[in-house]
């Protein structure tokens, strides 16, 4: 069954017939009178209203609710006024008043008020009352098959589905579409088209073409009644459900352009912002659409539920509970707020209350998966993926056709590492809804993964890009084992089951794998026993340190495992970054200094907000560093055992303030103060130094904005005037270096280093100093500067190579080898560090290392393949593996049959038998 | 520098032609003599580019001169330096005007060079009438084609390393010509190809089969892959795609395959640079006995090439066994050759 397209004779007739209605029926009352009340004379002639019906309706449509209410109240006996007043009251959350207004106006005939009353009951979750009213309306107006009650039939059909009367609901919705398609010569008004669209959308799981039809019909409705927001709202909801944010935004914008105070429009805008936050994870403008929505309608159930959800995301469970309880008190039957409170109870481990809420929901809505989906989403956001999967299954039991439930189940199974069932479930979801972009992208990603190389090496399973597997595997595996050993020793945690590590060579694939999880890091994500991260090849050399990312994610495995995934975001991220810093080094980047200077660091109980709901660009990265400093302080001042005790506190369900008080014996405020003192001591003077010279000192020194009209002397003078200004010293140093005044440049960079000793980033002073010292034939100082730079910015691949060259030139192969190993930890995809490390290994007689590095050099695509194969053969030969040596030398000679050294090796191998 | 098919490459040619069904006498690709190498650094536009282009020209020259059979090299630049060293063989001999270029090409023919290798370094322009920027009138593909015609029928290799180089391919393509272009016709950004081209000439890595001869194809592949890798590492969209045409159809190939009738066959045979005495055809001081052994070795090497081509239809074990047998024979011959050379030397 399909909704007949606009191009058909039937649809064309509808349009033609409706055109005069648009002219003849002014927007006397919005919404337009429901079905059963065809345009009548009184609709177009109520000029007795104070200000006129047009002004009242216009005020309502523009969101001037007080003005609209006054106008409607002044003319309550006029046709349409009662509906308009009720709509005004409904939009502003005065549901009972709205119902009373409509009830007082009830009379004989097929009253539109019945449907309007049902819609209000529906909005506040009073299903039975709504059902009764809709049935009454249909009984009095006649069924849809006779051209009547299209809206009532649709609402009732949807209601029946939610109330567990699946067969009846589906049949009723089928009937609506049949009526739309077959009624002879009938004239549909906008609301009837909207009803047909809703029916089509609800049946889309059986025939996905109906989703498209629904959008088309919504469009038609919007054309017929351009002032009515409903078709736009429904289109936006449908599009949001399918992750089509761009088109959803268009519809929402249309609504809010007409009525900036439309609570549902604002709520959808807030949902849109949620989605963008989930995708982008950082940046973006502060969101206030939800607050605006609640300001207009403080009890709007979906907005109240979203508010609770946000608080839960920020680990503000007590605030969330308070708001959820208040919302349920205001509207005890609204399923959205019941579901939100249920989520609070789930996360709080309050099983009895949860069961009671579930039972309450099921009494009214036995076929509605809303509560289960809410629980699944809440669990997912807390990274309780197993719980999320279980709740998704419960949603499916409630509503077997729910593509949303299938999506949630599939994605969470993938996060749990159950790729087989996850894929199967997502394929099922895709069959029901091929327009869901998230499902489609994930299935595409799984297809991509089919081409990856999977290596099982217990307890690990590595899933690597096929053409990178040979290079990556030895390093990824060695580091993974080192990390697990290290965390076992430190945390006493032994991972259970397989640790699946997926590495993506395309950032887009990584994004698909991680979408929907707010506050993820830029390069990696840990779902528990599943880690997804970017390959070094996904980023520019020197900008991304794959090894520290892997180390970071494996630290999450311990923190999540020890707490049953109950560790809050800030704590696990801070801990992972701390582990990363202990192992690889790291420095504070400029945004951190600026945030410190500007007082933008969050207090500890609110640190999660910096991850999941950043309000300024760069806040996520700054929050990572800040959180790691908090835990560094805890470890230094209280000992690592307290970190473990805090993790245990989280496992037991405590929130952050309680954990701090119970474990550390201080208030969160006291801990904040202590950390502030640490920050002040380590970074304060630098941060203030940035302030001294105003905005000029605020730019990143990477490409300092050297004023075009000033020469070196002017820059030096400015730097002299602000000796503590890090950026100005760097600028002056660069200018002096470019002018060939190296000694003076050294002085400037040394001063910058003194001004910001903890500064990290690619553009710090030590890199410049290392080059200047090397030019000045001061290899020891050059090496020291390189070390200083690299412990603050370990991703600096080129600098590791330079350091290795300095050590090699100084006859220190072991130190050179260590630097080359670090270069590989920064970027393993190029042959050079492997070749050089192999040479260093050969010089030290480390045959196994030489073999590994020769293999990596070969796998990294060296242009001299024959040469690399020969070198590998020689390494095998030296390591005593004659078979491998023979195989490799044959491969070399296959390419280069007259390659003398390889020929000699072949002969040697034969002679040695 | 030799353009002919010396030793192993010659043997390989026989094998290759046999495989593709072309008569061995179908092409003559020059004698054992050294071709002329003419390097042209065009207009830089800024001192920085002028310096860079003339530096690259010098690098190419240096690589050519370091060969065991040094090329006859002529370097033309935008501006002649005032104080060049008199005995510097890479010192520019003239400004890189059209007239001077034409004169050098004629001079190469007059000197009896066995072939011509022309390297263009600089800025190119695209559009309806593409040009390579020279001091004075810029050089059009048609004008360059005329100049090359003046060289006669000898083997000609043109390496246009500048931007929009691909626009020159249709006009320059022809029988016996190998045309290498750093970019497609419409790619006008500064090229990275020259650095990799020079790296191929300078180091050992470009000599893929270790035969001591850098074929045009080896140099092209080395530089092309180097450019690709560089763009990948930097996460940038590639704005240059090198082309090679040697089948005369005027349509350059991005990845020449050396299949019959396609680009790559001639470029694989034509040496751009000899990297070691092993790569010299008839110019070594080897005794007749050594030459006989070398010929025998090269014939075996050609059989390895042929075997490799036939690998798909063979059992793996049989292939490896046959390969090892051939390689051990080659190894023994190589050992005898080395011993004889040591005795003789």
GROMACS .gro file of C-alpha atoms in nm, chain A residues 333-727:
model
  395
  333UNK     CA    1   0.061   1.009   3.319
  334UNK     CA    2   0.288   1.166   3.058
  335UNK     CA    3   0.490   0.873   2.925
  336UNK     CA    4   0.794   1.085   2.835
  337UNK     CA    5   0.844   1.211   3.187
  338UNK     CA    6   0.764   0.872   3.337
  339UNK     CA    7   1.031   0.730   3.112
  340UNK     CA    8   1.275   1.000   3.218
  341UNK     CA    9   1.214   0.925   3.583
  342UNK     CA   10   1.253   0.557   3.509
  343UNK     CA   11   1.592   0.633   3.355
  344UNK     CA   12   1.689   0.814   3.674
  345UNK     CA   13   1.582   0.512   3.877
  346UNK     CA   14   1.771   0.275   3.650
  347UNK     CA   15   2.094   0.471   3.675
  348UNK     CA   16   2.047   0.509   4.048
  349UNK     CA   17   2.001   0.138   4.092
  350UNK     CA   18   1.656   0.189   4.244
  351UNK     CA   19   1.502  -0.127   4.113
  352UNK     CA   20   1.179  -0.122   4.309
  353UNK     CA   21   1.090   0.229   4.198
  354UNK     CA   22   1.185   0.137   3.846
  355UNK     CA   23   0.959  -0.164   3.845
  356UNK     CA   24   0.673   0.046   3.976
  357UNK     CA   25   0.723   0.301   3.700
  358UNK     CA   26   0.744   0.031   3.437
  359UNK     CA   27   0.421  -0.119   3.560
  360UNK     CA   28   0.256   0.220   3.556
  361UNK     CA   29   0.368   0.280   3.202
  362UNK     CA   30   0.256  -0.060   3.088
  363UNK     CA   31  -0.089  -0.017   3.234
  364UNK     CA   32  -0.153   0.271   2.998
  365UNK     CA   33   0.084   0.196   2.714
  366UNK     CA   34   0.148  -0.174   2.687
  367UNK     CA   35   0.248  -0.147   2.323
  368UNK     CA   36   0.465   0.161   2.353
  369UNK     CA   37   0.843   0.100   2.359
  370UNK     CA   38   0.909   0.457   2.476
  371UNK     CA   39   1.006   0.371   2.832
  372UNK     CA   40   1.230   0.083   2.731
  373UNK     CA   41   1.395   0.296   2.466
  374UNK     CA   42   1.450   0.570   2.720
  375UNK     CA   43   1.614   0.321   2.954
  376UNK     CA   44   1.824   0.179   2.674
  377UNK     CA   45   1.939   0.525   2.571
  378UNK     CA   46   2.019   0.623   2.927
  379UNK     CA   47   2.219   0.306   2.973
  380UNK     CA   48   2.394   0.362   2.643
  381UNK     CA   49   2.493   0.715   2.743
  382UNK     CA   50   2.642   0.580   3.062
  383UNK     CA   51   2.823   0.322   2.851
  384UNK     CA   52   2.628   0.037   3.008
  385UNK     CA   53   2.608  -0.133   2.675
  386UNK     CA   54   2.491  -0.468   2.803
  387UNK     CA   55   2.204  -0.302   2.989
  388UNK     CA   56   2.129  -0.095   2.680
  389UNK     CA   57   2.107  -0.408   2.470
  390UNK     CA   58   1.877  -0.576   2.723
  391UNK     CA   59   1.647  -0.276   2.734
  392UNK     CA   60   1.641  -0.260   2.357
  393UNK     CA   61   1.530  -0.620   2.351
  394UNK     CA   62   1.255  -0.531   2.596
  395UNK     CA   63   1.147  -0.249   2.366
  396UNK     CA   64   1.129  -0.497   2.082
  397UNK     CA   65   0.911  -0.728   2.284
  398UNK     CA   66   0.681  -0.435   2.339
  399UNK     CA   67   0.690  -0.319   1.979
  400UNK     CA   68   0.840  -0.573   1.742
  401UNK     CA   69   0.837  -0.328   1.452
  402UNK     CA   70   1.042  -0.060   1.621
  403UNK     CA   71   1.333   0.024   1.396
  404UNK     CA   72   1.465   0.252   1.671
  405UNK     CA   73   1.482  -0.041   1.910
  406UNK     CA   74   1.655  -0.252   1.648
  407UNK     CA   75   1.903   0.026   1.586
  408UNK     CA   76   1.982   0.061   1.954
  409UNK     CA   77   2.014  -0.311   1.998
  410UNK     CA   78   2.235  -0.351   1.692
  411UNK     CA   79   2.468  -0.066   1.778
  412UNK     CA   80   2.508  -0.179   2.135
  413UNK     CA   81   2.577  -0.535   2.033
  414UNK     CA   82   2.853  -0.401   1.811
  415UNK     CA   83   2.992  -0.208   2.106
  416UNK     CA   84   2.988  -0.528   2.307
  417UNK     CA   85   3.189  -0.693   2.034
  418UNK     CA   86   2.908  -0.915   1.912
  419UNK     CA   87   2.959  -0.822   1.551
  420UNK     CA   88   2.759  -1.111   1.406
  421UNK     CA   89   2.432  -1.053   1.586
  422UNK     CA   90   2.479  -0.677   1.581
  423UNK     CA   91   2.503  -0.682   1.206
  424UNK     CA   92   2.207  -0.911   1.169
  425UNK     CA   93   1.992  -0.686   1.388
  426UNK     CA   94   2.099  -0.376   1.199
  427UNK     CA   95   2.016  -0.543   0.872
  428UNK     CA   96   1.672  -0.609   1.014
  429UNK     CA   97   1.649  -0.243   1.113
  430UNK     CA   98   1.756  -0.141   0.766
  431UNK     CA   99   1.487  -0.354   0.606
  432UNK     CA  100   1.229  -0.169   0.813
  433UNK     CA  101   1.381   0.170   0.769
  434UNK     CA  102   1.636   0.212   0.492
  435UNK     CA  103   1.635   0.586   0.547
  436UNK     CA  104   1.803   0.568   0.886
  437UNK     CA  105   2.139   0.722   0.808
  438UNK     CA  106   2.308   0.585   1.118
  439UNK     CA  107   2.206   0.229   1.044
  440UNK     CA  108   2.299   0.265   0.678
  441UNK     CA  109   2.641   0.409   0.760
  442UNK     CA  110   2.709   0.143   1.019
  443UNK     CA  111   2.618  -0.136   0.780
  444UNK     CA  112   2.844   0.019   0.520
  445UNK     CA  113   3.117   0.029   0.778
  446UNK     CA  114   3.064  -0.338   0.856
  447UNK     CA  115   3.098  -0.411   0.486
  448UNK     CA  116   3.425  -0.221   0.495
  449UNK     CA  117   3.536  -0.422   0.794
  450UNK     CA  118   3.492  -0.740   0.592
  451UNK     CA  119   3.798  -0.630   0.400
  452UNK     CA  120   4.003  -0.572   0.714
  453UNK     CA  121   4.249  -0.820   0.853
  454UNK     CA  122   4.144  -0.980   1.177
  455UNK     CA  123   4.416  -1.124   1.395
  456UNK     CA  124   4.334  -1.320   1.709
  457UNK     CA  125   4.604  -1.328   1.968
  458UNK     CA  126   4.438  -1.389   2.306
  459UNK     CA  127   4.321  -1.197   2.490
  460UNK     CA  128   4.319  -0.964   2.189
  461UNK     CA  129   4.151  -0.953   1.855
  462UNK     CA  130   4.303  -0.691   1.629
  463UNK     CA  131   4.101  -0.567   1.334
  464UNK     CA  132   4.333  -0.378   1.106
  465UNK     CA  133   4.320  -0.226   0.757
  466UNK     CA  134   4.441  -0.504   0.528
  467UNK     CA  135   4.716  -0.301   0.368
  468UNK     CA  136   4.843  -0.177   0.703
  469UNK     CA  137   4.811  -0.491   0.909
  470UNK     CA  138   5.163  -0.611   0.845
  471UNK     CA  139   5.316  -0.284   0.961
  472UNK     CA  140   5.082  -0.215   1.249
  473UNK     CA  141   5.027  -0.550   1.406
  474UNK     CA  142   5.361  -0.604   1.583
  475UNK     CA  143   5.356  -0.260   1.739
  476UNK     CA  144   4.988  -0.259   1.827
  477UNK     CA  145   5.013  -0.601   1.981
  478UNK     CA  146   5.331  -0.530   2.176
  479UNK     CA  147   5.194  -0.206   2.313
  480UNK     CA  148   4.858  -0.361   2.398
  481UNK     CA  149   5.029  -0.633   2.596
  482UNK     CA  150   5.249  -0.383   2.770
  483UNK     CA  151   4.948  -0.171   2.860
  484UNK     CA  152   4.742  -0.460   2.991
  485UNK     CA  153   5.039  -0.579   3.198
  486UNK     CA  154   5.097  -0.230   3.329
  487UNK     CA  155   4.735  -0.177   3.424
  488UNK     CA  156   4.715  -0.522   3.576
  489UNK     CA  157   5.001  -0.428   3.804
  490UNK     CA  158   4.872  -0.083   3.882
  491UNK     CA  159   4.499  -0.147   3.905
  492UNK     CA  160   4.490  -0.516   3.972
  493UNK     CA  161   4.251  -0.547   3.683
  494UNK     CA  162   4.247  -0.845   3.453
  495UNK     CA  163   4.028  -0.797   3.148
  496UNK     CA  164   3.772  -1.067   3.097
  497UNK     CA  165   3.694  -1.201   2.757
  498UNK     CA  166   3.835  -1.083   2.430
  499UNK     CA  167   3.964  -0.730   2.389
  500UNK     CA  168   3.874  -0.627   2.038
  501UNK     CA  169   4.083  -0.344   1.898
  502UNK     CA  170   3.962  -0.195   1.572
  503UNK     CA  171   4.189   0.046   1.389
  504UNK     CA  172   4.050   0.257   1.108
  505UNK     CA  173   4.254   0.414   0.834
  506UNK     CA  174   3.973   0.650   0.742
  507UNK     CA  175   3.853   0.905   0.991
  508UNK     CA  176   3.505   0.884   0.841
  509UNK     CA  177   3.479   0.515   0.929
  510UNK     CA  178   3.597   0.582   1.281
  511UNK     CA  179   3.333   0.853   1.311
  512UNK     CA  180   3.059   0.614   1.207
  513UNK     CA  181   3.174   0.363   1.466
  514UNK     CA  182   3.158   0.621   1.740
  515UNK     CA  183   2.860   0.834   1.643
  516UNK     CA  184   2.596   0.874   1.905
  517UNK     CA  185   2.842   0.872   2.192
  518UNK     CA  186   2.885   1.223   2.326
  519UNK     CA  187   3.217   1.350   2.447
  520UNK     CA  188   3.439   1.097   2.277
  521UNK     CA  189   3.803   1.172   2.215
  522UNK     CA  190   3.917   1.278   1.877
  523UNK     CA  191   4.107   0.965   1.788
  524UNK     CA  192   3.983   0.674   1.992
  525UNK     CA  193   3.692   0.536   2.187
  526UNK     CA  194   3.656   0.252   2.433
  527UNK     CA  195   3.327   0.070   2.467
  528UNK     CA  196   3.453  -0.160   2.738
  529UNK     CA  197   3.610  -0.463   2.576
  530UNK     CA  198   3.592  -0.304   2.234
  531UNK     CA  199   3.823  -0.023   2.132
  532UNK     CA  200   3.797   0.171   1.808
  533UNK     CA  201   4.066   0.414   1.708
  534UNK     CA  202   4.219   0.584   1.411
  535UNK     CA  203   4.517   0.443   1.235
  536UNK     CA  204   4.826   0.661   1.227
  537UNK     CA  205   4.770   0.686   0.854
  538UNK     CA  206   4.437   0.860   0.911
  539UNK     CA  207   4.617   1.173   1.024
  540UNK     CA  208   4.903   1.386   0.909
  541UNK     CA  209   5.245   1.274   1.027
  542UNK     CA  210   5.347   1.459   1.340
  543UNK     CA  211   4.999   1.550   1.453
  544UNK     CA  212   4.870   1.225   1.601
  545UNK     CA  213   5.031   0.980   1.840
  546UNK     CA  214   4.866   0.646   1.784
  547UNK     CA  215   5.048   0.469   2.065
  548UNK     CA  216   4.934   0.707   2.336
  549UNK     CA  217   4.580   0.684   2.200
  550UNK     CA  218   4.587   0.305   2.229
  551UNK     CA  219   4.736   0.330   2.577
  552UNK     CA  220   4.467   0.579   2.674
  553UNK     CA  221   4.186   0.356   2.550
  554UNK     CA  222   4.326   0.050   2.721
  555UNK     CA  223   4.336   0.244   3.046
  556UNK     CA  224   3.962   0.297   2.999
  557UNK     CA  225   3.921  -0.079   2.985
  558UNK     CA  226   4.055  -0.100   3.338
  559UNK     CA  227   3.855   0.195   3.474
  560UNK     CA  228   3.533   0.077   3.312
  561UNK     CA  229   3.591  -0.282   3.408
  562UNK     CA  230   3.660  -0.198   3.772
  563UNK     CA  231   3.343   0.008   3.799
  564UNK     CA  232   3.108  -0.199   3.586
  565UNK     CA  233   3.108   0.096   3.349
  566UNK     CA  234   2.991   0.329   3.625
  567UNK     CA  235   3.289   0.558   3.620
  568UNK     CA  236   3.190   0.909   3.513
  569UNK     CA  237   3.332   1.050   3.194
  570UNK     CA  238   3.560   1.307   3.353
  571UNK     CA  239   3.718   1.055   3.585
  572UNK     CA  240   3.792   0.788   3.327
  573UNK     CA  241   3.916   1.041   3.072
  574UNK     CA  242   4.132   1.212   3.331
  575UNK     CA  243   4.273   0.882   3.444
  576UNK     CA  244   4.343   0.765   3.091
  577UNK     CA  245   4.517   1.089   3.006
  578UNK     CA  246   4.716   1.068   3.326
  579UNK     CA  247   4.829   0.717   3.234
  580UNK     CA  248   4.909   0.845   2.887
  581UNK     CA  249   5.113   1.131   3.029
  582UNK     CA  250   5.304   0.903   3.265
  583UNK     CA  251   5.396   0.673   2.978
  584UNK     CA  252   5.452   0.913   2.688
  585UNK     CA  253   5.466   1.264   2.830
  586UNK     CA  254   5.246   1.554   2.739
  587UNK     CA  255   5.235   1.926   2.794
  588UNK     CA  256   4.964   2.181   2.844
  589UNK     CA  257   4.846   2.335   2.521
  590UNK     CA  258   4.768   2.701   2.474
  591UNK     CA  259   4.387   2.663   2.506
  592UNK     CA  260   4.439   2.523   2.854
  593UNK     CA  261   4.638   2.830   2.959
  594UNK     CA  262   4.375   3.056   2.812
  595UNK     CA  263   4.094   2.872   2.989
  596UNK     CA  264   4.285   2.893   3.316
  597UNK     CA  265   4.355   3.258   3.263
  598UNK     CA  266   3.995   3.331   3.180
  599UNK     CA  267   3.854   3.130   3.468
  600UNK     CA  268   3.678   2.892   3.233
  601UNK     CA  269   3.780   2.567   3.399
  602UNK     CA  270   3.483   2.388   3.549
  603UNK     CA  271   3.466   2.281   3.910
  604UNK     CA  272   3.512   1.911   3.968
  605UNK     CA  273   3.148   1.809   4.023
  606UNK     CA  274   3.065   1.970   3.689
  607UNK     CA  275   3.368   1.854   3.495
  608UNK     CA  276   3.158   1.608   3.297
  609UNK     CA  277   2.979   1.895   3.129
  610UNK     CA  278   3.305   1.992   2.964
  611UNK     CA  279   3.304   1.654   2.790
  612UNK     CA  280   2.943   1.588   2.707
  613UNK     CA  281   2.808   1.938   2.665
  614UNK     CA  282   3.090   2.172   2.577
  615UNK     CA  283   2.993   2.534   2.550
  616UNK     CA  284   3.302   2.672   2.381
  617UNK     CA  285   3.541   2.540   2.118
  618UNK     CA  286   3.827   2.344   2.263
  619UNK     CA  287   3.655   2.278   2.593
  620UNK     CA  288   3.666   1.901   2.550
  621UNK     CA  289   4.045   1.896   2.510
  622UNK     CA  290   4.090   2.140   2.796
  623UNK     CA  291   3.863   1.928   3.015
  624UNK     CA  292   4.072   1.620   2.940
  625UNK     CA  293   4.385   1.792   3.060
  626UNK     CA  294   4.216   1.949   3.358
  627UNK     CA  295   4.072   1.613   3.467
  628UNK     CA  296   4.411   1.449   3.439
  629UNK     CA  297   4.561   1.719   3.660
  630UNK     CA  298   4.291   1.663   3.921
  631UNK     CA  299   4.378   1.295   3.933
  632UNK     CA  300   4.748   1.364   3.923
  633UNK     CA  301   4.697   1.573   4.233
  634UNK     CA  302   4.497   1.296   4.398
  635UNK     CA  303   4.762   1.039   4.319
  636UNK     CA  304   5.046   1.259   4.440
  637UNK     CA  305   4.874   1.383   4.755
  638UNK     CA  306   4.670   1.082   4.860
  639UNK     CA  307   4.838   0.791   4.685
  640UNK     CA  308   4.721   0.569   4.403
  641UNK     CA  309   4.524   0.351   4.642
  642UNK     CA  310   4.279   0.637   4.675
  643UNK     CA  311   4.229   0.642   4.301
  644UNK     CA  312   4.139   0.275   4.326
  645UNK     CA  313   3.909   0.351   4.617
  646UNK     CA  314   3.738   0.621   4.416
  647UNK     CA  315   3.681   0.375   4.135
  648UNK     CA  316   3.527   0.137   4.386
  649UNK     CA  317   3.305   0.418   4.509
  650UNK     CA  318   3.179   0.474   4.157
  651UNK     CA  319   3.121   0.102   4.117
  652UNK     CA  320   2.898   0.117   4.422
  653UNK     CA  321   2.695   0.389   4.256
  654UNK     CA  322   2.824   0.693   4.440
  655UNK     CA  323   2.835   1.024   4.261
  656UNK     CA  324   3.144   1.240   4.239
  657UNK     CA  325   3.086   1.463   4.544
  658UNK     CA  326   3.017   1.159   4.758
  659UNK     CA  327   3.321   0.972   4.625
  660UNK     CA  328   3.542   1.268   4.700
  661UNK     CA  329   3.406   1.308   5.049
  662UNK     CA  330   3.403   0.940   5.136
  663UNK     CA  331   3.738   0.845   4.987
  664UNK     CA  332   3.947   1.156   5.023
  665UNK     CA  333   3.779   1.295   5.328
  666UNK     CA  334   3.747   1.642   5.183
  667UNK     CA  335   3.466   1.834   5.026
  668UNK     CA  336   3.462   1.878   4.649
  669UNK     CA  337   3.520   2.247   4.709
  670UNK     CA  338   3.830   2.174   4.913
  671UNK     CA  339   3.961   1.944   4.644
  672UNK     CA  340   3.893   2.210   4.386
  673UNK     CA  341   4.087   2.459   4.591
  674UNK     CA  342   4.381   2.226   4.623
  675UNK     CA  343   4.382   2.157   4.251
  676UNK     CA  344   4.353   2.527   4.181
  677UNK     CA  345   4.662   2.582   4.390
  678UNK     CA  346   4.843   2.318   4.186
  679UNK     CA  347   4.732   2.480   3.863
  680UNK     CA  348   4.838   2.819   3.988
  681UNK     CA  349   5.180   2.692   4.085
  682UNK     CA  350   5.241   2.516   3.756
  683UNK     CA  351   5.063   2.726   3.502
  684UNK     CA  352   4.946   3.046   3.667
  685UNK     CA  353   5.231   3.278   3.584
  686UNK     CA  354   5.233   3.164   3.223
  687UNK     CA  355   4.860   3.212   3.194
  688UNK     CA  356   4.883   3.561   3.340
  689UNK     CA  357   5.177   3.635   3.114
  690UNK     CA  358   4.954   3.576   2.820
  691UNK     CA  359   4.724   3.837   2.958
  692UNK     CA  360   4.981   4.105   3.015
  693UNK     CA  361   5.002   4.220   2.658
  694UNK     CA  362   4.639   4.182   2.576
  695UNK     CA  363   4.505   4.023   2.262
  696UNK     CA  364   4.840   4.014   2.087
  697UNK     CA  365   4.958   3.748   2.321
  698UNK     CA  366   4.655   3.532   2.277
  699UNK     CA  367   4.719   3.387   1.935
  700UNK     CA  368   4.875   3.051   1.901
  701UNK     CA  369   5.243   3.082   1.842
  702UNK     CA  370   5.226   2.821   1.566
  703UNK     CA  371   5.202   3.091   1.305
  704UNK     CA  372   5.225   3.403   1.511
  705UNK     CA  373   5.063   3.698   1.344
  706UNK     CA  374   5.376   3.899   1.295
  707UNK     CA  375   5.272   4.258   1.233
  708UNK     CA  376   5.357   4.343   0.875
  709UNK     CA  377   5.451   4.698   0.956
  710UNK     CA  378   5.707   4.613   1.221
  711UNK     CA  379   6.055   4.480   1.184
  712UNK     CA  380   6.261   4.256   1.407
  713UNK     CA  381   6.347   4.538   1.642
  714UNK     CA  382   5.985   4.623   1.703
  715UNK     CA  383   5.908   4.262   1.786
  716UNK     CA  384   6.203   4.245   2.019
  717UNK     CA  385   6.092   4.565   2.187
  718UNK     CA  386   5.744   4.429   2.237
  719UNK     CA  387   5.885   4.109   2.381
  720UNK     CA  388   6.108   4.311   2.610
  721UNK     CA  389   5.808   4.501   2.733
  722UNK     CA  390   5.638   4.176   2.834
  723UNK     CA  391   5.910   3.937   2.942
  724UNK     CA  392   5.661   3.689   3.083
  725UNK     CA  393   5.462   3.678   2.764
  726UNK     CA  394   5.533   3.342   2.612
  727UNK     CA  395   5.389   3.412   2.268
   0.00000   0.00000   0.00000
